């Protein structure tokens, strides 16, 4: 009987399997020509296999009952005969999520494009509603006259007030980090221990771990123990816990995570402490990236301050200043983060107790006469005495009651502090003693129905949660950019200020990440030297210095000149330290078994591009070849977890060279001249370009050989050179004796692949792009803005206040000398314009560098005044008033141009990419450095390049921006045809967007390029030519964001922390160049099969900053949903 039942089940199952096969075969037969069944971006149906299965289920609806019976019978058979292991848990911290399952995978995921997330407040929709007017609100200039009924409070419903003392310490702004510490921060922290210890009712919060660590290192054991007690007893709270309070506009999310991890790691291993609440009072606008990182790191709450005054007023009117902040793609609330917006102008005392600053200022007791500060409203504070305590208490309580009208609970937060406050013991005494007298009076007079005390930020949030269930607060998605604090003063200038240092930040980010990953891989193979002693110290310092620059006056470019120099010097040291560990790791991984030990201070390899000074752009190494050096090896390292093939470029001393791979096979290459002026070529330097392939996280070797001219081979191609617009006789150089020189200019095109070409006008600037057989106008111009005239507020480091809405077009006279270089590997257009040396390049590459037009701008505006330069693209794309920018390189957000906002209010940060699109095509620009971006007309994208400003903009800096440097900007411009009626398109009413695979790869390539190194001639040992640590390549949309060695809590040694990120991509774009690439299937990763040497290690869950170790994974196979960040810790199993 059981046998017949089993045979019946198998028979029906076989019939169903045949039906499925027939269905799929028919579907393949009906595919349009050339669209084979590849798991690639070229075929959206196969990328979204779950949707096909859903369709299949619909087609086979009549079989559902049969399948149900089969499942029941199979379950019975399993129960009766087969002992089965527990099913694999493919979820990670998703137990409470409401999800949609991927058919065929059983993975619970939120499908980005299937549903527009429903929230109570969507910031783009809110912007559409706001008038952005600025009526005078009375004492609360940007609000209204608040009234209340005293009877709303009674003994069973008291007003609860938490006064939270704090001191905002900038790790660099008007002074350097170290100078601030020496003259202010050290005293603040010293006095904190003294004054908090005197009275257990006193409380204080602190944010910046960079300062705290510096202070901690100087303290005795007794002081350290007392600090631990203060934290344990709740008198001292560390908020956020990051190395700095980071910028949230132009910083990259990987750098944000690095500074957060540095802080959390320090707190764990010095104080055994994990923060609960975030504190972001000074970043100039807020991004949803940071709450996502904080939540994934284990925090629960967040306070923010710098939000557009019109937005604050709207939220306050509706008592929505506290909300559950969701990610743009979140449909189930799994990313919600409880957030409080401070309602008034600033975080200083006059703007935190209530709506009337002239009253609140009277309760900043450091402004008592003779302390050096005063109230601008000319009413000074009064020392609290028995004679005046009643009157003063009622005056202050009135402000607290008015502030309470803006929130849903009867709990009031009143921060008490400002920049570098509590430096002197006298301020501690003045603030704490006078406030305690006020507290005593209010609490003792029960008819006032108030409970008031000093508190920490988490004290406040705990009280709010006791009053209301979080589900009673609204949900919100979007960001709080661009910030304006008053009038039309939009803080969009800092998106571009000091672009040299913004570029240096990204170079350091890529080098540091690549170095950490390779050191972790080498350590996993038993090379302990790389994570101990001096090498570990080098990496630690590099992380700290890079993290320091993420401060909201660092990467923003809003510090004084001498502080900017200090930041740059620290970043150069961090870059050198990272490079040293990188080359040491390569030496350890390539050394032969005969090498037993190595000198950790030795330099075995040099990076191809180095910076000799903190003001220098990258300078490429010259590979000298000749009779005495007939061949030279180069080492290539790929810091991404998949094999890459791309064009690599070297500078060599002779044009007569050829390239071979590690097996001696010749590699096609191209030699191009190097220009040293508009009409001069270098006879000592040539550009060698060739295609190289490097395994994921791997290392490989190529060899460059010098040739005699007579032995010139077909593998080497000397580029063809044409020069337009000159009559100058250009001296010939070896290999390039026949140059085509034309006295006129003309339109021309360059192409490297049949699918893509670029056309240029007589000016030498881009005119159009062709994809396939279709030509699309893409006009590139440079434009400039001035600043407002005399008597008006002007642009400065923070503010962008242009002289007129429409900038002037520059460089259009067509008289520039144009250089055209063509060859089998690359084609390039170069022209030298006033303030810009502009280059456009197309590569003949099967890799991601073959996807678009590469733009390189060398910008130098040091001879200008009140000048802001932008690069603008005009197209016929019907984008209307919509465009898209990234959020810290993590997600994409929809933007809208509003005529009701000025030009500066329509500018947004572009940390990594931006795009415009219509139903036909999309134009994406990926950037190697953060800058400001706007779309001031339909079909237009405008990217600011640099800004030079004579004056201060009255935001505290006290100077203009006049320290401009020669700056290199790198972009990749990608034009893609959109699939008609694509079923997987992001809905037009969705508040976010998605990069295409091409856009994603282009952005990734700019941030994490292949690293070229040169072995030193005096290497004391032999090297292997190749190293590959991965067992398989990760899909292109699944990234290993970081891979580094961490200490494991409780003294359990070290482990390797891996952060995985599953990108969500827009699959409505086809590119034949990408058909060979593997796109993730449900984000599945078998962790034991990923990295060699770690297959037998224990794998555990962890918070994002690895300050704790979670439970071991039941299965090494993990699945990531789109957008998900997944931290994993590998550690050696204890024997």
PDB file of N, CA and C in Angstrom, residues 36 100 103 235 360 421 426 475 479 543 564 650 688 736 825 963 1038 1086:
ATOM      1  N   UNK A  36      19.041  34.824 -25.323  1.00  0.00           N
ATOM      2  CA  UNK A  36      19.172  33.501 -24.747  1.00  0.00           C
ATOM      3  C   UNK A  36      18.960  33.495 -23.258  1.00  0.00           C
ATOM      4  N   UNK A 100       7.345  39.396   1.632  1.00  0.00           N
ATOM      5  CA  UNK A 100       6.866  38.722   0.436  1.00  0.00           C
ATOM      6  C   UNK A 100       7.907  37.694   0.069  1.00  0.00           C
ATOM      7  N   UNK A 103       9.481  33.340  -4.919  1.00  0.00           N
ATOM      8  CA  UNK A 103       9.033  32.018  -5.342  1.00  0.00           C
ATOM      9  C   UNK A 103      10.224  31.122  -5.622  1.00  0.00           C
ATOM     10  N   UNK A 235      24.761  58.511  35.085  1.00  0.00           N
ATOM     11  CA  UNK A 235      25.040  59.944  35.136  1.00  0.00           C
ATOM     12  C   UNK A 235      25.694  60.433  33.850  1.00  0.00           C
ATOM     13  N   UNK A 360      14.841  82.069  26.999  1.00  0.00           N
ATOM     14  CA  UNK A 360      15.730  80.917  27.213  1.00  0.00           C
ATOM     15  C   UNK A 360      17.161  81.366  27.485  1.00  0.00           C
ATOM     16  N   UNK A 421      31.239  74.027  25.500  1.00  0.00           N
ATOM     17  CA  UNK A 421      30.796  74.549  26.783  1.00  0.00           C
ATOM     18  C   UNK A 421      31.301  73.666  27.930  1.00  0.00           C
ATOM     19  N   UNK A 426      33.693  77.075  36.752  1.00  0.00           N
ATOM     20  CA  UNK A 426      32.681  78.082  37.086  1.00  0.00           C
ATOM     21  C   UNK A 426      31.396  77.873  36.291  1.00  0.00           C
ATOM     22  N   UNK A 475       5.045  57.379  10.679  1.00  0.00           N
ATOM     23  CA  UNK A 475       6.194  56.893   9.926  1.00  0.00           C
ATOM     24  C   UNK A 475       6.604  57.961   8.929  1.00  0.00           C
ATOM     25  N   UNK A 479      14.760  62.244   3.172  1.00  0.00           N
ATOM     26  CA  UNK A 479      15.880  62.879   3.858  1.00  0.00           C
ATOM     27  C   UNK A 479      15.548  64.319   4.202  1.00  0.00           C
ATOM     28  N   UNK A 543      42.707  54.351  10.121  1.00  0.00           N
ATOM     29  CA  UNK A 543      41.254  54.395  10.357  1.00  0.00           C
ATOM     30  C   UNK A 543      40.868  55.616  11.182  1.00  0.00           C
ATOM     31  N   UNK A 564      42.240  72.696   7.596  1.00  0.00           N
ATOM     32  CA  UNK A 564      42.185  71.894   6.369  1.00  0.00           C
ATOM     33  C   UNK A 564      43.548  71.301   6.064  1.00  0.00           C
ATOM     34  N   UNK A 650      49.890  52.541 -17.528  1.00  0.00           N
ATOM     35  CA  UNK A 650      51.180  52.815 -16.896  1.00  0.00           C
ATOM     36  C   UNK A 650      51.863  53.938 -17.652  1.00  0.00           C
ATOM     37  N   UNK A 688      51.209  53.674 -21.513  1.00  0.00           N
ATOM     38  CA  UNK A 688      51.021  52.294 -21.954  1.00  0.00           C
ATOM     39  C   UNK A 688      49.698  51.783 -21.407  1.00  0.00           C
ATOM     40  N   UNK A 736      56.369  58.763 -32.585  1.00  0.00           N
ATOM     41  CA  UNK A 736      55.275  59.643 -33.013  1.00  0.00           C
ATOM     42  C   UNK A 736      55.825  60.767 -33.886  1.00  0.00           C
ATOM     43  N   UNK A 825      42.963  50.162 -28.048  1.00  0.00           N
ATOM     44  CA  UNK A 825      42.620  50.001 -26.638  1.00  0.00           C
ATOM     45  C   UNK A 825      41.779  51.169 -26.137  1.00  0.00           C
ATOM     46  N   UNK A 963      41.733  78.860  -0.557  1.00  0.00           N
ATOM     47  CA  UNK A 963      42.897  77.960  -0.551  1.00  0.00           C
ATOM     48  C   UNK A 963      42.766  76.874  -1.611  1.00  0.00           C
ATOM     49  N   UNK A1038      26.304  41.843  -5.324  1.00  0.00           N
ATOM     50  CA  UNK A1038      26.516  41.457  -3.929  1.00  0.00           C
ATOM     51  C   UNK A1038      27.955  41.817  -3.558  1.00  0.00           C
ATOM     52  N   UNK A1086      27.166  30.970   0.259  1.00  0.00           N
ATOM     53  CA  UNK A1086      27.640  29.899   1.132  1.00  0.00           C
ATOM     54  C   UNK A1086      28.965  30.364   1.715  1.00  0.00           C
TER      55      UNK A1086
END
